[in-house]
Tab-separated table of C-alpha atoms in Angstrom:
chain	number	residue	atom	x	y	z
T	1	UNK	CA	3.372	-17.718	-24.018
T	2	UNK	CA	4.902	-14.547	-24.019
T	3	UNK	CA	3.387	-11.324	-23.335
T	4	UNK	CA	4.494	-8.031	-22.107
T	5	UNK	CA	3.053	-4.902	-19.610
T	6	UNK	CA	4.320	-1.636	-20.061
T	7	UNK	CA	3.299	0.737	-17.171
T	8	UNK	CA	4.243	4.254	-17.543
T	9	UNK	CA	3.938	6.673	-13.945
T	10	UNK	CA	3.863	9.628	-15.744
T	11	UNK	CA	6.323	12.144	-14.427
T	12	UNK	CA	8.007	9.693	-12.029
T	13	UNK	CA	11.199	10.618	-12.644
T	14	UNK	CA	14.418	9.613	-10.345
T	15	UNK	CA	16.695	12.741	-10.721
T	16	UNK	CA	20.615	12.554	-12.106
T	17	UNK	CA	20.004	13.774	-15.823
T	18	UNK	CA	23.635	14.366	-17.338
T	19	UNK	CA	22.124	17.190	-19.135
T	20	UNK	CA	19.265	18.755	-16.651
T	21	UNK	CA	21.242	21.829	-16.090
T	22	UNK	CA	20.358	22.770	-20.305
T	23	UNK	CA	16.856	22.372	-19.380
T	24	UNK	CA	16.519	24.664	-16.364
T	25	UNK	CA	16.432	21.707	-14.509
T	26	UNK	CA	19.583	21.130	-12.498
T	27	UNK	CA	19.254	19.027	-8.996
T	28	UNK	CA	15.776	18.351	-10.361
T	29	UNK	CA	14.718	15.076	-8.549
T	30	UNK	CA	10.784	13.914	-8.190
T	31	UNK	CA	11.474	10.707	-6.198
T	32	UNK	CA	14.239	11.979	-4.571
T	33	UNK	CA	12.725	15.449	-3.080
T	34	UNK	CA	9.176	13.548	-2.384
T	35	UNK	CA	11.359	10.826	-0.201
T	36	UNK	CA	12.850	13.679	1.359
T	37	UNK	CA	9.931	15.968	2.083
T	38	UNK	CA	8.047	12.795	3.725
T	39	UNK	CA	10.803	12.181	6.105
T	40	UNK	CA	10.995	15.200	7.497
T	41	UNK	CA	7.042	15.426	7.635
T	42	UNK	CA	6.825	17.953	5.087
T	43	UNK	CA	4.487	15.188	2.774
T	44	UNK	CA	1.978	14.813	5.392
T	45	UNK	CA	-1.534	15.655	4.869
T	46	UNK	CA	-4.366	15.242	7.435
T	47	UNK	CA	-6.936	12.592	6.427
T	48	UNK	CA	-4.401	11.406	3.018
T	49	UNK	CA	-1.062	10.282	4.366
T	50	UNK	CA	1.545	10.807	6.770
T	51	UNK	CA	5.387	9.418	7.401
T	52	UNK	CA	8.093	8.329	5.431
T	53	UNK	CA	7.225	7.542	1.657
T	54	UNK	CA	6.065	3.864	1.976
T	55	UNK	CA	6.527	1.810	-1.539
T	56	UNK	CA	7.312	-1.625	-0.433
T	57	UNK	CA	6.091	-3.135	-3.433
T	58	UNK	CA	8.333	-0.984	-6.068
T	59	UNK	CA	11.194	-1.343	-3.824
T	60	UNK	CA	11.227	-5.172	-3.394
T	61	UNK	CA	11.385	-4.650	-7.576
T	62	UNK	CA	14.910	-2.399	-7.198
T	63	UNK	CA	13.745	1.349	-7.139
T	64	UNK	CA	16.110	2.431	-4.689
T	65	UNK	CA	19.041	0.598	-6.783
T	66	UNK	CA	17.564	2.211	-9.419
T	67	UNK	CA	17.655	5.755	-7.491
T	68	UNK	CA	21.112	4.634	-6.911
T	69	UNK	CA	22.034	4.051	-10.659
T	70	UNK	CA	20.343	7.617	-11.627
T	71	UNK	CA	22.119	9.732	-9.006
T	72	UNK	CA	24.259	7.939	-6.573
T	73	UNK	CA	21.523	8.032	-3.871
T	74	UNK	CA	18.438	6.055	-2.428
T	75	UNK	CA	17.331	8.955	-0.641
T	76	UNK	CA	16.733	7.497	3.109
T	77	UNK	CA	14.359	4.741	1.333
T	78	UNK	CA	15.184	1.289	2.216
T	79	UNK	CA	17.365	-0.955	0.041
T	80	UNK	CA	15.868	-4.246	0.117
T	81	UNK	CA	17.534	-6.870	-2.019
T	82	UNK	CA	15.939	-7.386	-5.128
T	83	UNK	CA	12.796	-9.900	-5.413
T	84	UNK	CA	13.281	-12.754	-7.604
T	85	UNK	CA	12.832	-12.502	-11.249
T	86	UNK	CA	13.018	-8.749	-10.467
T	87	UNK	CA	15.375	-6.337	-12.944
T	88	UNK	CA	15.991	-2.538	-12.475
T	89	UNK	CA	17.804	0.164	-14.225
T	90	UNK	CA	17.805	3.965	-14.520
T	91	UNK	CA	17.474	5.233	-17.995
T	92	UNK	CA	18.878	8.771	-19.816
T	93	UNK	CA	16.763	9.969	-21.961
T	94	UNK	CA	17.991	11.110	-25.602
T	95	UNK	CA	15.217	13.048	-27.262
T	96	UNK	CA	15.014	17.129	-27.376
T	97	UNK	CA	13.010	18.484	-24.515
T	98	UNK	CA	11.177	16.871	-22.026
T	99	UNK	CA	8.077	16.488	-22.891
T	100	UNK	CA	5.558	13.678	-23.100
T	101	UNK	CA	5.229	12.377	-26.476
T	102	UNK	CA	9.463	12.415	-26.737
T	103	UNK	CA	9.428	10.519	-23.650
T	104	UNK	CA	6.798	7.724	-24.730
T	105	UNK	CA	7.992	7.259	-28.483
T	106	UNK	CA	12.032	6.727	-26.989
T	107	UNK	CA	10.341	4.224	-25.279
T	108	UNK	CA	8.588	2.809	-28.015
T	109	UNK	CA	12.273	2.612	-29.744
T	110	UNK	CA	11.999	6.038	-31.649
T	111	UNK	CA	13.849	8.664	-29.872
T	112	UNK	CA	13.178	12.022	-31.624
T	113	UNK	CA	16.496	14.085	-32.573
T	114	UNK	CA	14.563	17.360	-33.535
T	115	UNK	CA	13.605	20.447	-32.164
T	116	UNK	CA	10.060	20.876	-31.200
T	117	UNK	CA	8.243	23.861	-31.310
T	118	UNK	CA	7.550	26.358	-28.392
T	119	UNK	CA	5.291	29.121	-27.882
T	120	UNK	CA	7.704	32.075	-25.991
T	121	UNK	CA	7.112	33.339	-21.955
T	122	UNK	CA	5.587	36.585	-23.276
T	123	UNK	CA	1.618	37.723	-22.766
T	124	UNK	CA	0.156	37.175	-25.664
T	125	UNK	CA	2.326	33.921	-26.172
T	126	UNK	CA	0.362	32.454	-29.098
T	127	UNK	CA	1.274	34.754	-32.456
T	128	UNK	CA	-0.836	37.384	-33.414
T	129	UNK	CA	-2.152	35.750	-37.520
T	130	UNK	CA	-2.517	32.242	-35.399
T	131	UNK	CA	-5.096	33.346	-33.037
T	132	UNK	CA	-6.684	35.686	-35.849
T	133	UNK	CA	-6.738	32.255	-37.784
T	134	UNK	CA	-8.184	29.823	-34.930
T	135	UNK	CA	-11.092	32.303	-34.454
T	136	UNK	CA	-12.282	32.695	-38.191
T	137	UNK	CA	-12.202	28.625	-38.849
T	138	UNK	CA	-13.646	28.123	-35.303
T	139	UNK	CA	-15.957	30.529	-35.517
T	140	UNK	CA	-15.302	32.094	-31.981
T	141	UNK	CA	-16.160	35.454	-30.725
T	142	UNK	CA	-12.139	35.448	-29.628
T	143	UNK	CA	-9.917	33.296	-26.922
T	144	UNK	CA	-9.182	33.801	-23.656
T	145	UNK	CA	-5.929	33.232	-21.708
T	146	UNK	CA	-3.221	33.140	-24.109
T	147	UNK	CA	0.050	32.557	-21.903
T	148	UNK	CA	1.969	30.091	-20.434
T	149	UNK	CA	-0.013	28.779	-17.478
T	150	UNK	CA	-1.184	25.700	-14.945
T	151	UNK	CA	-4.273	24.395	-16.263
T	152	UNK	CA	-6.129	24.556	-13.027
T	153	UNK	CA	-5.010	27.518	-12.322
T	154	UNK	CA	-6.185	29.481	-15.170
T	155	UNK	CA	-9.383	27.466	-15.346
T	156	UNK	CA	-10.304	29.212	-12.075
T	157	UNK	CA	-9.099	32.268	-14.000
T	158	UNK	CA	-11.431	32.429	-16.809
T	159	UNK	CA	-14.029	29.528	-16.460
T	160	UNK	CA	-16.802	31.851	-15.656
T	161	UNK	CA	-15.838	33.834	-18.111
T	162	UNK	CA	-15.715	31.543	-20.975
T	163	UNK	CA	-19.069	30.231	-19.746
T	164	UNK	CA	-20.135	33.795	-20.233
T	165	UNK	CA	-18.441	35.077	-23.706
T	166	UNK	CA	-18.230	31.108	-25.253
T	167	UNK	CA	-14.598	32.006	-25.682
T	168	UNK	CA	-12.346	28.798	-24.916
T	169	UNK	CA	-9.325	29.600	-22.662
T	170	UNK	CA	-6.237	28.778	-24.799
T	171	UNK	CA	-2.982	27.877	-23.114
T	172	UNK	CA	0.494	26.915	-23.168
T	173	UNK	CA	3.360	25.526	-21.161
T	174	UNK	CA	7.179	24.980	-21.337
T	175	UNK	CA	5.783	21.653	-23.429
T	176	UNK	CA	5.308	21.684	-27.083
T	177	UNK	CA	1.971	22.236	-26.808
T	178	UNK	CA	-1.588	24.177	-27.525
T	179	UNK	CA	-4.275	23.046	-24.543
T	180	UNK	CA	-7.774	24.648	-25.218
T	181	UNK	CA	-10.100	24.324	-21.822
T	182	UNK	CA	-14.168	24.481	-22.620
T	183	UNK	CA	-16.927	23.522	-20.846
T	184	UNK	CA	-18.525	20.252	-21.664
T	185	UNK	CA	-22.144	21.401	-22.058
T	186	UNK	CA	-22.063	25.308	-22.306
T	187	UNK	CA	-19.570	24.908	-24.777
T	188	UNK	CA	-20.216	21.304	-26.104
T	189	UNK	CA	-17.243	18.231	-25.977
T	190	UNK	CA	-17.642	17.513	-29.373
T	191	UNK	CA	-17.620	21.393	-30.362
T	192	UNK	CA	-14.268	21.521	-28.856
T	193	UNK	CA	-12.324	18.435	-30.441
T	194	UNK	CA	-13.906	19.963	-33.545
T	195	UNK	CA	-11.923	22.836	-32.496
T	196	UNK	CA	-8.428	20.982	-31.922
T	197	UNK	CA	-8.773	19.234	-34.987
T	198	UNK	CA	-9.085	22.662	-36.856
T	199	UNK	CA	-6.000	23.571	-34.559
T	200	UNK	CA	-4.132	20.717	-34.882
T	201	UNK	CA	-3.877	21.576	-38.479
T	202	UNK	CA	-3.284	25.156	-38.153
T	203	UNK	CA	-0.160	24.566	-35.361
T	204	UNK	CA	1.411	21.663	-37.921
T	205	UNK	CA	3.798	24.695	-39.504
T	206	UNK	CA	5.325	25.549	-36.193
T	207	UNK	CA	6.145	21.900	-35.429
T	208	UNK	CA	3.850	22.064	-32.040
T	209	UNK	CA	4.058	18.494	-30.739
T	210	UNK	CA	0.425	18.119	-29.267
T	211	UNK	CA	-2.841	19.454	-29.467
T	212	UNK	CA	-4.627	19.034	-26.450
T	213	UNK	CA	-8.614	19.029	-25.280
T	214	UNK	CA	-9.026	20.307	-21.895
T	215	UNK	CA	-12.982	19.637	-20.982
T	216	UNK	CA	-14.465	20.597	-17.765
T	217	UNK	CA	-17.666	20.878	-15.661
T	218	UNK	CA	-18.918	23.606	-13.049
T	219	UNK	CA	-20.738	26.313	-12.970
T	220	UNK	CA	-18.747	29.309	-10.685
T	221	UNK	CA	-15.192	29.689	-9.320
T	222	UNK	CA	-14.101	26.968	-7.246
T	223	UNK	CA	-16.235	24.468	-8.730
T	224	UNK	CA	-14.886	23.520	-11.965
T	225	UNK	CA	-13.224	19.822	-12.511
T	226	UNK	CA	-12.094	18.728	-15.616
T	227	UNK	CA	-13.312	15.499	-16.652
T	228	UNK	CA	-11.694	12.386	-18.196
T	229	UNK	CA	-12.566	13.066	-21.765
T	230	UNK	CA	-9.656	15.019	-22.810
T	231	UNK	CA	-7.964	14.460	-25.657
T	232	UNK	CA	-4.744	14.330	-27.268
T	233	UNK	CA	-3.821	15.700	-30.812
T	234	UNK	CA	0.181	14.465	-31.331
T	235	UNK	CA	1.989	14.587	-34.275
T	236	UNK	CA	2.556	11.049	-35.294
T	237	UNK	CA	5.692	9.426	-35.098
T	238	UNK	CA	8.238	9.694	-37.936
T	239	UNK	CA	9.153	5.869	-37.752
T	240	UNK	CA	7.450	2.752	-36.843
T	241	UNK	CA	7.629	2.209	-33.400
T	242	UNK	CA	7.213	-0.920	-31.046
T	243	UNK	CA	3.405	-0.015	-31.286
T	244	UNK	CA	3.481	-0.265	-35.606
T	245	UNK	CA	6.027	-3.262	-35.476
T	246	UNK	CA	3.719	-5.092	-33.133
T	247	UNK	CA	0.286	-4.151	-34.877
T	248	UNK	CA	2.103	-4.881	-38.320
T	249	UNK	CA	3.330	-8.514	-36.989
T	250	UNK	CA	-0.653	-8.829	-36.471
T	251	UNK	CA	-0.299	-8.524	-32.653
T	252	UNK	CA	-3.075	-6.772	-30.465
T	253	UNK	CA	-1.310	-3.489	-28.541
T	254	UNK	CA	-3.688	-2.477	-26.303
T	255	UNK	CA	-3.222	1.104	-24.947
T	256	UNK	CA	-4.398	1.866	-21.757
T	257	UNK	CA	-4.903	5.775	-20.769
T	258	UNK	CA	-3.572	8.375	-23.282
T	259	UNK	CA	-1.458	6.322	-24.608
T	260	UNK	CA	-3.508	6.059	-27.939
T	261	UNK	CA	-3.483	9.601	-28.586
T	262	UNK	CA	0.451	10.063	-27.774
T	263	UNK	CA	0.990	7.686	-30.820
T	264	UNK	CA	-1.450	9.515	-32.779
T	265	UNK	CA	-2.926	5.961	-32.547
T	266	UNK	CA	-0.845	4.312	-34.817
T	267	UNK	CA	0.390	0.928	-34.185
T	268	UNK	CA	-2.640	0.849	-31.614
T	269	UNK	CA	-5.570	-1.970	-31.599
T	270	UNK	CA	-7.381	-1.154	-29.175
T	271	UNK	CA	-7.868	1.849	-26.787
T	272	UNK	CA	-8.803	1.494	-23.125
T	273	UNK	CA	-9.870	4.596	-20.871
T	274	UNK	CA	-10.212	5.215	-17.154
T	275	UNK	CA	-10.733	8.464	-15.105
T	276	UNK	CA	-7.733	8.774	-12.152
T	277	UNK	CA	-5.400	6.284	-11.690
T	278	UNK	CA	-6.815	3.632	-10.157
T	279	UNK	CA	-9.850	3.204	-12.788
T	280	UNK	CA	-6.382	3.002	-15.096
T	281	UNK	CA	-5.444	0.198	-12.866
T	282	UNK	CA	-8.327	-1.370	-13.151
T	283	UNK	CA	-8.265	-0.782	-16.818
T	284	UNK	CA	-4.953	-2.106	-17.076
T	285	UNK	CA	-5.327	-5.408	-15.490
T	286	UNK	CA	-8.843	-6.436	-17.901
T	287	UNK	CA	-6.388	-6.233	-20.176
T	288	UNK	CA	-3.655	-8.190	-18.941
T	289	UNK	CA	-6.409	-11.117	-18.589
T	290	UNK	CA	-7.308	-10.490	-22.359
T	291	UNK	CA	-3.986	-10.114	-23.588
T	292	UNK	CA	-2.403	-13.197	-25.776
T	293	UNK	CA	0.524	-14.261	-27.063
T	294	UNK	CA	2.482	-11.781	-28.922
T	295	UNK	CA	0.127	-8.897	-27.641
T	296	UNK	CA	1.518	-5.823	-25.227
T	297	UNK	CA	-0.842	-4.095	-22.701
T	298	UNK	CA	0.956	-0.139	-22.909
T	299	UNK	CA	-0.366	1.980	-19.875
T	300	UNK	CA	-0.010	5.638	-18.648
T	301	UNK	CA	-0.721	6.396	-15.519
T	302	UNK	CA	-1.759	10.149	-15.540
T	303	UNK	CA	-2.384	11.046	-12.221
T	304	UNK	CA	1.204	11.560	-11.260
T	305	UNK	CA	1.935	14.202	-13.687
T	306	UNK	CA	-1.603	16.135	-14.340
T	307	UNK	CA	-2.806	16.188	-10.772
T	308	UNK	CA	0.325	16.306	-8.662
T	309	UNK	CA	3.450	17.278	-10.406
T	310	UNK	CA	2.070	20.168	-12.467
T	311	UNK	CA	0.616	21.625	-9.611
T	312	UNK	CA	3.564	21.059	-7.207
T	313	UNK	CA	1.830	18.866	-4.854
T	314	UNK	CA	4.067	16.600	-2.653
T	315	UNK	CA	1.150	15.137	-0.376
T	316	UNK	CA	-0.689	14.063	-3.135
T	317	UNK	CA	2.267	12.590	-5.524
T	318	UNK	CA	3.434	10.633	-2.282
T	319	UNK	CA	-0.302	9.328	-1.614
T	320	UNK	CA	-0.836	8.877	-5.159
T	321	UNK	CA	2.552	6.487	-5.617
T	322	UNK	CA	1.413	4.360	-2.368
T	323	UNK	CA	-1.898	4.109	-3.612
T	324	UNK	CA	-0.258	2.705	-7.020
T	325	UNK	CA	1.937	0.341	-4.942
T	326	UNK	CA	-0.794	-0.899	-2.871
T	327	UNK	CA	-2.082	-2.036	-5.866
T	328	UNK	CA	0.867	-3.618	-7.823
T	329	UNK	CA	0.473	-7.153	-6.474
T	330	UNK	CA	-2.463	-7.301	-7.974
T	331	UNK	CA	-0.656	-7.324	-11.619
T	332	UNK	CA	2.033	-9.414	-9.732
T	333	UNK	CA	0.069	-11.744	-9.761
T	334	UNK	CA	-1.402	-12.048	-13.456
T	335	UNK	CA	2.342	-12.757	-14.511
T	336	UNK	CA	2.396	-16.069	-15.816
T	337	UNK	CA	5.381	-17.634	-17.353
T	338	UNK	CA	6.847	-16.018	-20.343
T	339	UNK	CA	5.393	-12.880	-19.401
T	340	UNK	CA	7.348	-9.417	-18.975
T	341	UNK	CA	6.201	-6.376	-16.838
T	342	UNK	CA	8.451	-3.265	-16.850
T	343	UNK	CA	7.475	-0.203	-14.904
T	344	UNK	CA	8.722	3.303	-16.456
T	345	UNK	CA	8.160	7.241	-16.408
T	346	UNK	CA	8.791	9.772	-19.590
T	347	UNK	CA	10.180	12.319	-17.602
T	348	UNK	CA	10.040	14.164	-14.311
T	349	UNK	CA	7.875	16.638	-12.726
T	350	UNK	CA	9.535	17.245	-9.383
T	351	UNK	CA	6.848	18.713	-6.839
T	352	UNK	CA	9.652	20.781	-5.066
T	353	UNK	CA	10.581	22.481	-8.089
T	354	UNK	CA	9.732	26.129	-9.053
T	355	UNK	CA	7.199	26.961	-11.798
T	356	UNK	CA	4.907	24.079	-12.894
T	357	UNK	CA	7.027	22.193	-15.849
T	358	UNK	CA	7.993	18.885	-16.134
T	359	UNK	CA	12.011	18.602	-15.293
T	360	UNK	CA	14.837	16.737	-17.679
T	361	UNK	CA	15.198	13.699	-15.244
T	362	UNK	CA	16.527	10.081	-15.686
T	363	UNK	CA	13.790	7.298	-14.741
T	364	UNK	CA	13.365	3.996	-13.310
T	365	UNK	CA	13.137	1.116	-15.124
T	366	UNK	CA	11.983	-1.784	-13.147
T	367	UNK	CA	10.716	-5.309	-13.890
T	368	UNK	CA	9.612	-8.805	-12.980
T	369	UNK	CA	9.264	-11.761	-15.211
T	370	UNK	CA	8.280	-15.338	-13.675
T	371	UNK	CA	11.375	-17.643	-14.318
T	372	UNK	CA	13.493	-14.932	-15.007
T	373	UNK	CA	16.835	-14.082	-13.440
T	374	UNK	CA	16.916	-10.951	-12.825
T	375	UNK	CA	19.419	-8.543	-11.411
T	376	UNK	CA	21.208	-4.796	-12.281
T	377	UNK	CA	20.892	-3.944	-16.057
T	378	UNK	CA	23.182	-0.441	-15.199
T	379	UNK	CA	22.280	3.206	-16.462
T	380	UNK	CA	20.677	2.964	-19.955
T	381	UNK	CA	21.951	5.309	-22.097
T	382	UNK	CA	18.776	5.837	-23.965
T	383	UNK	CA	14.978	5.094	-23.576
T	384	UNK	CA	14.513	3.247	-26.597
T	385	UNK	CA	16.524	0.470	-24.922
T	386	UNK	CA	13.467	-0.499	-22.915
T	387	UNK	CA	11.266	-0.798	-26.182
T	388	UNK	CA	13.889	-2.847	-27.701
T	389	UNK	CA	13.786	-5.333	-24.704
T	390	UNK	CA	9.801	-5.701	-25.122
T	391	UNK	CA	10.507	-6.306	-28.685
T	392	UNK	CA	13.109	-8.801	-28.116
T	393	UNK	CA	11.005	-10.471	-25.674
T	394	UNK	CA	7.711	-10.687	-28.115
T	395	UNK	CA	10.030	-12.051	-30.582
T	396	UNK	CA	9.809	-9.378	-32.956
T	397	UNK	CA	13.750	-8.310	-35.006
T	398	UNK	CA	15.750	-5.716	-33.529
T	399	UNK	CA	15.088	-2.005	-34.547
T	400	UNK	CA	17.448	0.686	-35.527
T	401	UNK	CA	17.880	2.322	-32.181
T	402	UNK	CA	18.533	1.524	-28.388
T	403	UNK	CA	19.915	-2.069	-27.147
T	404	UNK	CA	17.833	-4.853	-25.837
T	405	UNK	CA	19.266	-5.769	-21.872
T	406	UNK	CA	16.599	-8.520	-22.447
T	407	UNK	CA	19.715	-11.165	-22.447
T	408	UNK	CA	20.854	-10.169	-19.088
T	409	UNK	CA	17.569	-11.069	-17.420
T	410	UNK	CA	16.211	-14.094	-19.262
């Protein structure tokens, strides 16, 4: 049997880009600078954790190695050497910018050479005949927001507001992307995918990557959560990647997370939700008992990136990647033989970082396979190399771009 588990940490990124400083992004480290702020006690947080970043579990798999690879340092963590069957690399990603879908579809084996789309740092950032065209198909009474901004952030902002007007706050970031917060009831869920669709459409000229549904609940300032039924509008991929080969083959690719609406759900079988991280987990390892021969279980793990990163949280990225490794034996141990687990990120998000963007970071590619050997597979020189390992391992022809390592493990 062969079967394969792809877990993405969203944002986990491991520092030592070759071309951060283009990005704004020089020295820009998340593992690195949450290792370091824990060991001098600057990542403790009464009643979550305390002390030095504690990741056995992803360690005994080669993450400091793979720290190593990325930027010549393991950051105080401890070096143990590698568990058996255990493989680990650092990867450089390829694609333009650093956003999410570029990240995920380089590792699906499609890196994307072009330029997205950006909305500029000015107030308003969305143009003028755009929002003029959004509120006649919509049928709003206007937007609010309209700038670059943290989503939580300017949910506090305006929520009572838009409960108030029915305006839905409209938002951007340094990502190709148009995120549109509304309340689930006053404003109604379905009302406002109706409303990204209608977007989605509209932003297709101007090459904006994603389209994203922002729900949330609350009544008054302070209050508001958003809830796990956002939604993702990406442009589809402009090849077939890992996903479509897979599906096409007449394998099952179930998608775990957002990973279904990153692919614009092509290529994907079946879609699996879960609210936080460790519902994902959950999520993540029903389908690893399901999964068959031939099939690939593809997880995100949004936590990371939406709830810590973004808003430059060190205590809770440090809790949130112990909480994760607490848990990784328990997928450990649904390996069987002829199975493949790799553990990835798309980009960074360093928590130490200025602003609230994700940063242009290399990332960790680590893995286990009963029976297999093993060992250092170097500094990839592109993302897609991990999809083309998966692929080689499910038996499936090579694709145009990135280089299986699966022959250095096996």
């Amino acid at each position: 049997m062969a079967r394969a588990f792809l877990f993405v940490l969203d944002s986990f990124g491991i520092g030592g880009a070759a071309d951060a400083a283009k990005y704004g992004d020089e020295g820009s480290n998340t593992l690195g600078h949450i290792a370091l702020a824990c060991a001098r006690g600057e990542g403790d947080r009464q009643g979550l954790r305390s002390g030095p970043l504690h990741v056995p579990n992803m360690l005994s798999l080669g993450l400091s190695a793979a720290a190593r690879i990325a930027c010549g340092s393991a950051h105080g963590l401890a070096e143990p050497a590698p568990a058996a069957a255990a493989f680990h690399a650092a990867a450089q990603e390829v694609s333009s910018g650093k956003d999410t879908p570029s990240g995920h579809w380089e590792i699906a084996g499609v890196p994307v050479p072009f330029e997205w789309g950006y909305f500029p740092h000015t107030q308003p950032a969305f143009p003028a005949e755009l929002t003029t065209s959004i509120v006649r198909e919509g049928g709003l009474p206007g937007i609010l927001g309209d700038r670059h901004a943290s989503g939580t952030e300017i949910l506090e902002e305006f929520g009572e507001e838009h409960i108030r007007t029915g305006k839905p706050i409209c938002y951007t970031s340094a990502d190709s992307v148009y995120q549109i917060a509304a309340h689930e009831t006053h404003f109604g869920l379905q009302r406002l995918y109706d409303l990204c669709e209608i977007v989605r459409r509209l932003v297709d000229p101007l090459n904006i990557g994603r389209v994203i549904a922002r729900p949330f609940v609350g009544e008054r300032r302070g209050e508001f959560q958003r809830t796990a039924n956002r939604r993702d509008y990406a442009v589809p991929p402009a090849e077939p990647t890992l996903l479509d080969r897979l599906a096409a083959r007449g394998s099952r690719v179930i998608a775990v997370g957002k990973i279904g609406d990153i692919f614009a759900h092509q290529g994907v079988t079946e879609v699996r939700k879960g609210a936080g991280n460790m519902a994902l987990f959950d999520t993540a390892l029903a389908a690893m008992d399901e999964a068959g021969d031939g099939d690939l279980v593809f997880a995100n793990f949004v936590d990371f990136d939406a709830l810590y990163g973004h808003r430059r949280d060190v205590a809770g990225y440090a809790a949130a990647l112990e909480a994760f490794d607490r848990r990784l034996p328990e997928a450990l141990q649904k390996l069987a033989p002829g199975d493949l687990l790799i553990l990835t990120a798309d980009h960074g998000c360093d928590p130490t970082c200025k602003g609230t963007d994700h940063t242009r970071e290399r990332v960790p590619v680590l893995g286990v396979g009963p029976g297999m050997r093993g060992g250092d597979v170097g500094l990839r020189t592109t993302f897609a190399d991990i999809g083309e390992t998966v692929a080689e391992h499910l038996g499936l022809p090579p694709g145009p771009h990135g280089r299986s390592f699966h022959g250095a493990i096996a």
